[in-house]
Coordinates of C-alpha atoms and ligand atoms in Angstrom, one line a residue:
X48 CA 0.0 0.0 0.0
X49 CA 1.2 3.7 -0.7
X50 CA 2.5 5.7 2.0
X51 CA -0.1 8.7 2.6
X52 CA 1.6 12.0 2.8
X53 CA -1.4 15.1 3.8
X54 CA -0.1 18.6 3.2
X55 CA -2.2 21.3 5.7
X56 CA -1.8 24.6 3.8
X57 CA -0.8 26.1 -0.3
X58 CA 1.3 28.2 0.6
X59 CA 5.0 28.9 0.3
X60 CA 6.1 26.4 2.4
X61 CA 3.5 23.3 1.5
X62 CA 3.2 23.9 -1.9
X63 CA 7.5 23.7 -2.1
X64 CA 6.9 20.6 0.0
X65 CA 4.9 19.2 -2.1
X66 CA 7.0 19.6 -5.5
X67 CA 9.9 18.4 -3.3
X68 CA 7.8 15.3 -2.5
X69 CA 6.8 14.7 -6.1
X70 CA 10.5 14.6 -7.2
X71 CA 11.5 12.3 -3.9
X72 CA 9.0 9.7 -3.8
X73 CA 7.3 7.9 -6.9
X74 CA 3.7 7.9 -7.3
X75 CA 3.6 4.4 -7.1
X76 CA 5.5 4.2 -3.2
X77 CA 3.3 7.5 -1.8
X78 CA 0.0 9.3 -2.4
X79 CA 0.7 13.0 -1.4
X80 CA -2.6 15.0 -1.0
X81 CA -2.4 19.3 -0.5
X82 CA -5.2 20.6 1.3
X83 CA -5.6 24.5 0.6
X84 CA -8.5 27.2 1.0
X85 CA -8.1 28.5 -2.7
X86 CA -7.1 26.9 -5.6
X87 CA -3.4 28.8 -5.9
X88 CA -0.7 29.4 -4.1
X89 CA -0.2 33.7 -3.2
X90 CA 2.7 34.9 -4.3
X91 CA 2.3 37.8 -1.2
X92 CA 5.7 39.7 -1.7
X93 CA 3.8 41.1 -5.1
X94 CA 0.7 41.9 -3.3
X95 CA 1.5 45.3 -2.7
X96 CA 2.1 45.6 -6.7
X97 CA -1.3 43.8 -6.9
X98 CA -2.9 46.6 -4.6
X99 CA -1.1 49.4 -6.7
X100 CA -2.0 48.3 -9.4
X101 CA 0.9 47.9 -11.3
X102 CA 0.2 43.7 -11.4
X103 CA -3.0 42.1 -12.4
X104 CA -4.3 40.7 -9.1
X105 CA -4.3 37.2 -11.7
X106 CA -0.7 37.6 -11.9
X107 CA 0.5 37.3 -8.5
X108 CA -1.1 33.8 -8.1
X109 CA 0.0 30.0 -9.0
X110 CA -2.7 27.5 -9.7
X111 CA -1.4 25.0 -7.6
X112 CA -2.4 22.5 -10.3
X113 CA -0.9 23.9 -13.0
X114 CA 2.6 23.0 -11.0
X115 CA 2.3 20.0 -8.9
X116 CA 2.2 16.6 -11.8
X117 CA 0.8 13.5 -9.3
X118 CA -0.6 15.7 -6.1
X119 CA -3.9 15.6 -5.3
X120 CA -5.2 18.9 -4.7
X121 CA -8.3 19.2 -2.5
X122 CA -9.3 22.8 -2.0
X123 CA -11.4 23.1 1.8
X124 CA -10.8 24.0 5.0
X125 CA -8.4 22.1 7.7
X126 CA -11.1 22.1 10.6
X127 CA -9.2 20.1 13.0
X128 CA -7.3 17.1 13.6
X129 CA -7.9 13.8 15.3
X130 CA -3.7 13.2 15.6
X131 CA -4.4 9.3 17.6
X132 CA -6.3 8.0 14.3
X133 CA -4.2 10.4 12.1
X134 CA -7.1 12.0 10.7
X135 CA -7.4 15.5 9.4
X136 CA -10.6 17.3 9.3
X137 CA -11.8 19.1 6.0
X138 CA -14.1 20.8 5.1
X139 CA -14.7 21.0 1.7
X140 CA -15.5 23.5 -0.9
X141 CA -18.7 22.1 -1.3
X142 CA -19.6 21.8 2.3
X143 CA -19.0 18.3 2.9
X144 CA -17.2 16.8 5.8
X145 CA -13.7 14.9 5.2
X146 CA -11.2 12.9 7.1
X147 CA -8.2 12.4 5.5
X148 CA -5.6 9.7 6.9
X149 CA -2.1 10.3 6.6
X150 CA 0.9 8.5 7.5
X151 CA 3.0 12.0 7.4
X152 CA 0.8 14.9 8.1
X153 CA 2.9 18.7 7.2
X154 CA 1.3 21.9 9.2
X155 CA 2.0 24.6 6.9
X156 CA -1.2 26.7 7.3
X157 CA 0.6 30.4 7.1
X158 CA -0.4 33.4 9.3
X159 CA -3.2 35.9 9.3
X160 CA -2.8 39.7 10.4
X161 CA -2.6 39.7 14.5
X162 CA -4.5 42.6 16.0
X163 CA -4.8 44.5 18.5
X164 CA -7.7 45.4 20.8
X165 CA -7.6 49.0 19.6
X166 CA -11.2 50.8 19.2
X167 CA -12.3 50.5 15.9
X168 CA -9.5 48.4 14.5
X169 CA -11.1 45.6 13.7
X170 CA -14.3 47.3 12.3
X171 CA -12.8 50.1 10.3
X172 CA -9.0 49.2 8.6
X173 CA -8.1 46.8 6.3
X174 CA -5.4 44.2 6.4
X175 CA -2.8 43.7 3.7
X176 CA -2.3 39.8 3.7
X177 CA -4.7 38.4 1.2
X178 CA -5.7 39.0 -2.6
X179 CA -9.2 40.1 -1.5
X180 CA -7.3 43.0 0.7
X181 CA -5.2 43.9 -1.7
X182 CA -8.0 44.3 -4.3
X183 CA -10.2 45.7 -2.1
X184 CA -7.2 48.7 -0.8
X185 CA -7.1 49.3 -4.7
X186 CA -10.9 50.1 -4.9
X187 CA -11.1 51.9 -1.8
X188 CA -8.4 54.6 -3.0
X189 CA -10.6 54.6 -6.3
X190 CA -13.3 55.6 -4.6
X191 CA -12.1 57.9 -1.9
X192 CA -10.7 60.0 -5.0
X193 CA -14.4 59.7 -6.7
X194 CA -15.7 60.7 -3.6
X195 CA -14.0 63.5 -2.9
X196 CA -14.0 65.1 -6.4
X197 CA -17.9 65.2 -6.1
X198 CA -18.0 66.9 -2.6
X199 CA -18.5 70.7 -2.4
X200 CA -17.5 71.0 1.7
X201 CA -13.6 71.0 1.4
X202 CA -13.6 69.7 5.3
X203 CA -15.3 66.7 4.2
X204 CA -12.6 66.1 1.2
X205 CA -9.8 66.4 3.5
X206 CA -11.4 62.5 5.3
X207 CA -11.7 61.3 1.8
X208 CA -7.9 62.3 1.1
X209 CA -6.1 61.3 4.3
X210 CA -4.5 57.6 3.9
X211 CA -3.1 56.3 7.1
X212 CA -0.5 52.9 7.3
X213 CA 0.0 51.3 10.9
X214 CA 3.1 49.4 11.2
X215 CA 6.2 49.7 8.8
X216 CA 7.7 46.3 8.4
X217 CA 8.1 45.5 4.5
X218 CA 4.3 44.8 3.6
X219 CA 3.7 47.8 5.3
X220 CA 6.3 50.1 3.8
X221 CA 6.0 48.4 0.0
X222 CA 2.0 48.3 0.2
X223 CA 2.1 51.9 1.5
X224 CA 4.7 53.1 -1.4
X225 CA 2.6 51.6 -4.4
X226 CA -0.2 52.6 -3.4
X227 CA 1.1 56.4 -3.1
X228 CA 2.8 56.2 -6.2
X229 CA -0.7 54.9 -7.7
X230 CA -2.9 57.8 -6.3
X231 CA -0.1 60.3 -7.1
X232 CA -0.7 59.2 -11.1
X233 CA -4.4 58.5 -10.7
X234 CA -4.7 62.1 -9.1
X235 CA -4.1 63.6 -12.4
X236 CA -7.7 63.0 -13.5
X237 CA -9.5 64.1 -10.6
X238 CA -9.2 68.0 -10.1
X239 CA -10.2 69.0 -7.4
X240 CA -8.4 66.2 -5.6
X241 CA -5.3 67.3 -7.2
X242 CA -6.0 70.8 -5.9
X243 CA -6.6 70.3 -2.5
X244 CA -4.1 67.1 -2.1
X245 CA -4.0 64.3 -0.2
X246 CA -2.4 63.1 3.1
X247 CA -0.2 59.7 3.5
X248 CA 0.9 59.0 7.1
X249 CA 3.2 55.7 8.2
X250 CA 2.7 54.9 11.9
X251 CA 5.4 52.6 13.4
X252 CA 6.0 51.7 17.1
X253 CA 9.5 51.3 17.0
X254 CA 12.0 53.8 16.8
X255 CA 13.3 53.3 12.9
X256 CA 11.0 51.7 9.8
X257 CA 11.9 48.1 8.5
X258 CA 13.6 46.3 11.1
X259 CA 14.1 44.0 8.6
X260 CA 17.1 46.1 7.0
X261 CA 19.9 47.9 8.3
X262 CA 19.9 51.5 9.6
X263 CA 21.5 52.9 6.7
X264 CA 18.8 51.4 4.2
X265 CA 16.1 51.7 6.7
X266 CA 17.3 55.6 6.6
X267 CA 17.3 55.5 3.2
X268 CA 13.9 54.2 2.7
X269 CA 12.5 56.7 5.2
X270 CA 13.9 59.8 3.6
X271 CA 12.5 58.3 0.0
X272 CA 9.4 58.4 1.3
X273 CA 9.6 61.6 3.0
X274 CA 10.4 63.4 -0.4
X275 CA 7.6 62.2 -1.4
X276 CA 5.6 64.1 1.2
X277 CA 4.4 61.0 3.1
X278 CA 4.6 61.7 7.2
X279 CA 7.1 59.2 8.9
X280 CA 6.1 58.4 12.5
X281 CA 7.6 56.3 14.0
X282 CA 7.9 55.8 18.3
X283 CA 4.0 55.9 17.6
X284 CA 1.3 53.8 17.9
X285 CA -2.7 53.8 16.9
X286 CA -4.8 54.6 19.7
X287 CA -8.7 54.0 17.9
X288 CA -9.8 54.2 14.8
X289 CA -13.0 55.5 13.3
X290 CA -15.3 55.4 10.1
X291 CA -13.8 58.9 9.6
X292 CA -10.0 59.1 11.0
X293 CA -7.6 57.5 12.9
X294 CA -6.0 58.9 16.1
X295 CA -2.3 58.5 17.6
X296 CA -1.3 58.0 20.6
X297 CA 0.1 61.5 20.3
X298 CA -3.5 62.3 20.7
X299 CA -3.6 63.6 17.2
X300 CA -6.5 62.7 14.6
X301 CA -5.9 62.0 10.9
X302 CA -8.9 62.4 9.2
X303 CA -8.9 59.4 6.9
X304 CA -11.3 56.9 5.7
X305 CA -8.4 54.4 4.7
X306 CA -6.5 53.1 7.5
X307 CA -4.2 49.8 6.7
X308 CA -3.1 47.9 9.7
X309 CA 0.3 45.4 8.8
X310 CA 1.1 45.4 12.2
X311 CA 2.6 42.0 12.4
X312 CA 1.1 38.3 12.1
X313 CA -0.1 35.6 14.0
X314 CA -0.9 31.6 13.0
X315 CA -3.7 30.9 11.4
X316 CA -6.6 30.4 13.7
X317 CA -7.0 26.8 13.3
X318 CA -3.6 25.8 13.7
X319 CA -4.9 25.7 17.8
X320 CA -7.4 23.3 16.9
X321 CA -4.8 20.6 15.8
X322 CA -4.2 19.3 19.1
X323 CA -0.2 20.4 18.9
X324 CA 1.4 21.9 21.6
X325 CA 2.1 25.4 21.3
X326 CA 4.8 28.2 21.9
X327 CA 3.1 31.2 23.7
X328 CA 2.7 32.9 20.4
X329 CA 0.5 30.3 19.4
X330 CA 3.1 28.4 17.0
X331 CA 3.5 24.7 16.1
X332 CA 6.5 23.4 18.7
X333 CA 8.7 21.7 16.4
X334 CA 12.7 20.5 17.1
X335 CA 15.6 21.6 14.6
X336 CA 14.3 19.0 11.8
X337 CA 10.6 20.5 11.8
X338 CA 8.8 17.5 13.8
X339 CA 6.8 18.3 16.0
X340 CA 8.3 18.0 20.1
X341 CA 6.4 17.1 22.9
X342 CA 6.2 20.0 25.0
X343 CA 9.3 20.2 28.1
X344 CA 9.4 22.6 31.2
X345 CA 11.6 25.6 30.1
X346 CA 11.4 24.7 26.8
X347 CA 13.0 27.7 24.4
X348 CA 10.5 30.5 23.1
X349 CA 9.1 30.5 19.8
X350 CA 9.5 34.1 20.0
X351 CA 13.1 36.3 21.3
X352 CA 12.1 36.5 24.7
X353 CA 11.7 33.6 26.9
X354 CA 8.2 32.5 27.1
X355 CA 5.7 30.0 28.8
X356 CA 4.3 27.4 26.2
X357 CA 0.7 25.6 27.1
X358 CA 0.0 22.4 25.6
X359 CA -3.7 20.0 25.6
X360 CA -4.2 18.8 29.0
X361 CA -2.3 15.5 30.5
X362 CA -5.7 13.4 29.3
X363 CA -5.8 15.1 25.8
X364 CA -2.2 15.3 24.9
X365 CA -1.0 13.4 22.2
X366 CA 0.8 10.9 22.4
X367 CA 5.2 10.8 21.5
X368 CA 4.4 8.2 18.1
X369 CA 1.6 10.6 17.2
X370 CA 3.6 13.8 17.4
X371 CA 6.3 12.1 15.5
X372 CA 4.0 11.6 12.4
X373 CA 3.2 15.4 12.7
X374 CA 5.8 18.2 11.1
X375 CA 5.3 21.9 11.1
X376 CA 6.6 24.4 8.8
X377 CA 6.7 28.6 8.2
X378 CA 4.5 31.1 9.6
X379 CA 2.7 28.8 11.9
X380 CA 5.6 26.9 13.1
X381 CA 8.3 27.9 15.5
X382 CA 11.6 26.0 13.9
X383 CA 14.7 27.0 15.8
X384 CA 16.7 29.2 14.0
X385 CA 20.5 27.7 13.3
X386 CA 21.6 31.2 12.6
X387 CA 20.4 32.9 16.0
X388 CA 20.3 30.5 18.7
X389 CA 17.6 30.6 21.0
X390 CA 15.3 32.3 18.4
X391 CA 13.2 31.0 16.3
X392 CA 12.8 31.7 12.0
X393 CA 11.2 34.5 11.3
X394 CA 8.0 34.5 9.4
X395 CA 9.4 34.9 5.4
X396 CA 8.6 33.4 2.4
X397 CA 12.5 32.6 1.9
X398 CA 12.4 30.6 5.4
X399 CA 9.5 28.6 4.5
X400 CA 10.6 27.5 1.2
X401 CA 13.3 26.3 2.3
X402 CA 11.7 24.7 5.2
X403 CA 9.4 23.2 2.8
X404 CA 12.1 21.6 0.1
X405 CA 13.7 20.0 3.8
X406 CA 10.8 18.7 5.5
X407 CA 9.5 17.1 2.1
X408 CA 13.5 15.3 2.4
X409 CA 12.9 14.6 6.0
X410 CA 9.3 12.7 5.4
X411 CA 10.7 10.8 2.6
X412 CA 13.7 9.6 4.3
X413 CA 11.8 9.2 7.6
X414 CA 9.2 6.6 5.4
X415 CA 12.2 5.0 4.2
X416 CA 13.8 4.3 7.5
X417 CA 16.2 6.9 7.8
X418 CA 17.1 9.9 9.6
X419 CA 15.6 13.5 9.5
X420 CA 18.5 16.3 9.2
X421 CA 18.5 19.6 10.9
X422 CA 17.1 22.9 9.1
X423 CA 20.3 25.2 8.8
X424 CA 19.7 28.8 7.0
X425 CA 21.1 32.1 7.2
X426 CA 18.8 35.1 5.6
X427 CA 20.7 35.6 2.6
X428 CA 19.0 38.8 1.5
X429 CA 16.0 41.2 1.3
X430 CA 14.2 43.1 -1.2
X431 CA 11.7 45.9 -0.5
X432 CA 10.3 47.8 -3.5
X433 CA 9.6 51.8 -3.1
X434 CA 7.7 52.3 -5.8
X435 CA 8.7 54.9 -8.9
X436 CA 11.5 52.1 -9.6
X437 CA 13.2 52.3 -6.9
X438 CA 14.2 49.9 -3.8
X439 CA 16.4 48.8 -0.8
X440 CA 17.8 45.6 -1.3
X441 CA 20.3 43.4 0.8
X442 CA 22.3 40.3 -1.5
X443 CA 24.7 38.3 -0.1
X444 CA 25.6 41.2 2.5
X445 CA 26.1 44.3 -0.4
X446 CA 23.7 46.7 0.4
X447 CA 21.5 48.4 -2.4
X448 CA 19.6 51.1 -2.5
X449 CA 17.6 53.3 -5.4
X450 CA 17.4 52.0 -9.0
X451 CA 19.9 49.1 -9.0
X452 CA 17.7 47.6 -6.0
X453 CA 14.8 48.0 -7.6
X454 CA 16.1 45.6 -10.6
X455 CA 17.5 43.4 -8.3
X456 CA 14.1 42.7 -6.4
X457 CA 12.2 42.3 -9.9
X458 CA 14.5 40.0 -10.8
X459 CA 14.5 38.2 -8.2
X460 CA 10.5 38.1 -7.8
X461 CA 10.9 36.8 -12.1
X462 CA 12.9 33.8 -11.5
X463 CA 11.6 32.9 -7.7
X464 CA 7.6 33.2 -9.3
X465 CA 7.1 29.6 -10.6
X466 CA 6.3 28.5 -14.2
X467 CA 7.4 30.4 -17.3
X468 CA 3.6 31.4 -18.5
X469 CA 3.6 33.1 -14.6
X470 CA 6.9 34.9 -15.2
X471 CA 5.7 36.3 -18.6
X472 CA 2.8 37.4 -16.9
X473 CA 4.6 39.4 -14.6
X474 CA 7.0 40.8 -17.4
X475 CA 4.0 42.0 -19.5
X476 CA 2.0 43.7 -16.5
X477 CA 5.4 45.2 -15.3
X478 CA 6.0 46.5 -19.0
X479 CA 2.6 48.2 -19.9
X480 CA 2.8 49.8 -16.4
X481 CA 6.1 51.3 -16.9
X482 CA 4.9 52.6 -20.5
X483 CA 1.5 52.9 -19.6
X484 CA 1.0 53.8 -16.2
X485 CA -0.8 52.3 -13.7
X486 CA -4.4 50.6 -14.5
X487 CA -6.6 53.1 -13.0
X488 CA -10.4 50.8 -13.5
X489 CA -11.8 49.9 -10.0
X490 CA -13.0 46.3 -10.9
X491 CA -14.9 46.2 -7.5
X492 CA -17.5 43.4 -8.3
X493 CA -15.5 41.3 -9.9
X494 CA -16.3 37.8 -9.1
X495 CA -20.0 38.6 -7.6
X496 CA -22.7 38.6 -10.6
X497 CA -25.2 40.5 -10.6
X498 CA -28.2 39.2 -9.6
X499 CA -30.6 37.9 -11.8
X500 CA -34.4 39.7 -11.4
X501 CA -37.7 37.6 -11.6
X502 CA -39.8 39.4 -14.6
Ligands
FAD735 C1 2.2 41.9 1.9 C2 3.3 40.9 2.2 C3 4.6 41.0 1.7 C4 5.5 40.0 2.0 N1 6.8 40.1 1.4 C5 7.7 39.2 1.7 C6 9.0 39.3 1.0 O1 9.2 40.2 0.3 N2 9.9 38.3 1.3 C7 9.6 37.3 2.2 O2 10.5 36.4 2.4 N3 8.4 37.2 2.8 C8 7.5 38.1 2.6 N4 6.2 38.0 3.2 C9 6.0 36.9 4.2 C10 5.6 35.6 3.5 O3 4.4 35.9 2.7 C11 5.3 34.5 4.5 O4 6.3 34.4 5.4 C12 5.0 33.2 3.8 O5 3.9 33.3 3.0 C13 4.9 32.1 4.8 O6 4.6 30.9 4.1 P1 3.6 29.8 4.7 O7 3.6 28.6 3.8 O8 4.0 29.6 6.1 O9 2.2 30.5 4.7 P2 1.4 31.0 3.5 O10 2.2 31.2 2.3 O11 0.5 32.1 4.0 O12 0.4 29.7 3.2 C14 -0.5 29.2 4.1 C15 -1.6 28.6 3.3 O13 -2.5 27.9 4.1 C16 -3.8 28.2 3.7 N5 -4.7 28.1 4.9 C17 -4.8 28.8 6.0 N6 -5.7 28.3 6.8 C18 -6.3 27.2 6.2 C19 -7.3 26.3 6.5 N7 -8.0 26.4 7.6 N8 -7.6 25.4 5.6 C20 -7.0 25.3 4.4 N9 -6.0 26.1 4.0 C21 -5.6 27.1 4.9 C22 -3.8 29.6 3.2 O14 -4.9 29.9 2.3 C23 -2.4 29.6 2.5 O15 -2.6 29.2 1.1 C24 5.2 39.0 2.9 C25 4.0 38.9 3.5 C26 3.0 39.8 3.1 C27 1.6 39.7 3.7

């Protein structure tokens, strides 16, 4: 009988896993089967060119079928799992109820945007972590500036033109700088927008923009966007947010009707309905090889600073056999970081794909008898697109910054995206926007028909 192999999660890290598995086991030896919500995988470092505009929100997808050869693809949701009979719970895209049993079951369900109980927050901003948000930011700038052009009362412009980003990481930063850069072109055909100008603020809580980079680029970044007009904050935080502005903890309000929280990430909500023990940030214990560990006293943090872990209860804890069938991967998992020890990977697409090429390794070989190896990688770079072709980019420890980053992080994007047809895609969008400009339509009902009327 075929080994089964059950994949929790398209993303980065499963779908990698399961193209790894395709090419290490034969069809005929294992049965691998990829459970995801949609039918693609999201390519999210583009979804700030997606929300800008400058990138078809098409294009910054993979079918995952076009991709994986012998996989079976079942698009549901994981609802749970049953880890003693190695079940997982699905639901499917029809409704219907599913258990599928696995011999190797890989957690790679991703992260959603973590929140904060701020007033308002969770009623009136929008997150910038799935297609549907990055679509949506697109037609809410659309029709702020169509809003605003037909109001008389200047006052009641100025809510329609304020745009307010909380948190400056890179999806912060990138989504923030495209979709400037869009409303400064769209701008142009809206008059009495252009006239009375519009207001872009970046909140941040720490002291600098993109911890991700160094200070120098990081600096260089902030002044960019500075020149542009757009107000830095940073040692600042949201305090409550409205249908009509957003206020700081300086106390000031920014009358806006676009607030954009990328504050950070959490695991996927049903990543605690596994049964797995968890770190305190609510991520999938695992050891150095990605299998899941049994929870110890003192265990190390998932996160940088020491931290409690809780676990299911002495009479519902798994059991050590049925942990060892269970691996975790990227956003959801904490796997101990080689590179930093004590600390755990932080939550990239580079650190997932690579997670997911290894663990695919590690299942076959464990199948086979053999021994799982360690996960080992050091950040080997970083790219975080401006907007108006420029960038900051990291490579092998050469800083870039400006123009020659900006062509280092499309190509980069060109040959990571996967499949040729997806690449030319991204060429062709990247072209007619450069010669172009930016698409400018608001396709807000896309993919809801209108309803049909009874005569
Ligand atoms: C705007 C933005 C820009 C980014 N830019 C970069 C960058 O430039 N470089 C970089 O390295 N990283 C970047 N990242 C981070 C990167 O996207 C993540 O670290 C990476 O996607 C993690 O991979 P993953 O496989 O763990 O999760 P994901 O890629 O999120 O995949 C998780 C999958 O699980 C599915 N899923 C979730 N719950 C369920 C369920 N209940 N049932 C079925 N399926 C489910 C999801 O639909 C998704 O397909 C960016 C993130 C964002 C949001």
């Amino acid at each position: 009988m075929a080994w089964q192999v059950v994949i929790a999660g398209g993303g980065f890290g499963g779908f990698y896993a399961a193209q790894a598995l395709e090419r290490l086991l034969p069809a005929q030896s294992a049965h691998v089967t990829l459970v995801n919500e949609a039918n693609f995988l999201l390519y999210t470092p583009l979804l700030p060119g997606a929300a800008g505009a400058t990138l078809d929100p098409r294009h910054v997808v993979v079918p995952l079928r076009s991709q994986l050869r012998c996989s079976d693809v079942v698009i549901g949701k994981v609802t749970g799992a049953d880890l003693a009979r190695c079940a997982l719970g699905v639901q499917r895209i029809d409704g219907e109820l599913l258990e599928l049993h696995y011999d190797q079951l890989i957690v790679a369900l991703g992260s959603v945007s973590r929140t904060l109980p701020i007033p308002g927050l969770a009623e009136h901003a929008t997150g910038l972590k799935s297609l549907s948000d990055a679509t949506a930011l697109r037609n809410q700038l659309l029709s702020c500036l169509d809003i605003a052009e037909s109001l008389e009362d200047p006052a009641r412009r100025t809510e329609y033109l304020g745009f307010v980003f909380v948190g400056a990481g890179y999806a912060g930063v990138e989504g923030l700088a495209e979709l400037q850069d869009f409303a400064v072109q769209a701008i142009a055909m809206y008059p009495r927008c252009r006239a009375h100008g519009m207001r872009w603020v970046l909140v941040e809580a720490r002291e600098r923009i993109m911890q991700e980079v160094p200070a120098s680029l990081s600096e260089f970044a902030e002044d960019e966007l500075r020149g542009r007009g757009i107000e830095v904050r940073t040692d600042t935080t949201l305090s409550a947010v409205t249908e009509r502005g957003a206020t700081l903890s300086e106390g000031e309000t920014i009358p806006a009707r676009m607030v954009v929280w990328t504050a950070g990430v959490k695991p996927s909500p049903v990543v605690s309905r596994l049964g797995l023990p968890l770190d305190r940030d609510g991520r999938v214990m695992v050891d150095r090889t990605m299998r899941v560990q049994a929870p110890v006293e003192d265990a190390p943090s998932a996160t940088d600073a020491p931290s409690a872990t809780h676990a299911p209860s002495a009479t519902d804890a798994p059991s050590a056999a049925d942990l060892a069938r269970v691996w975790a991967i990227g956003d959801c998992a904490a796997v101990p970081d080689a590179s930093r020890p004590g600390r755990s990977c932080p939550p990239t697409a580079q650190h997932a794909i690579r997670q997911g090429r290894l663990v695919a390794r590690n299942v076959a070989s464990t199948l086979r008898g053999g021994q799982p190896r360690a996960f080992r990688y050091r950040t080997k770079g970083v790219v975080a697109e401006l907007g108006r072709n420029k960038a900051v980019a990291i490579t092998l420890g050469i800083r870039w910054r400006g123009f020659p980053a900006w062509l280092i992080a499309r190509t980069y994007h060109l040959l990571l995206m996967p499949g040729f047809g997806r690449r030319l895609r991204l060429l062709v969008d990247w072209n007619v926007a450069l010669v172009f400009g930016r698409d400018s339509s608001s396709p807000g009902r896309l993919g809801s028909p209108t309803p049909l009327e009874h005569d």
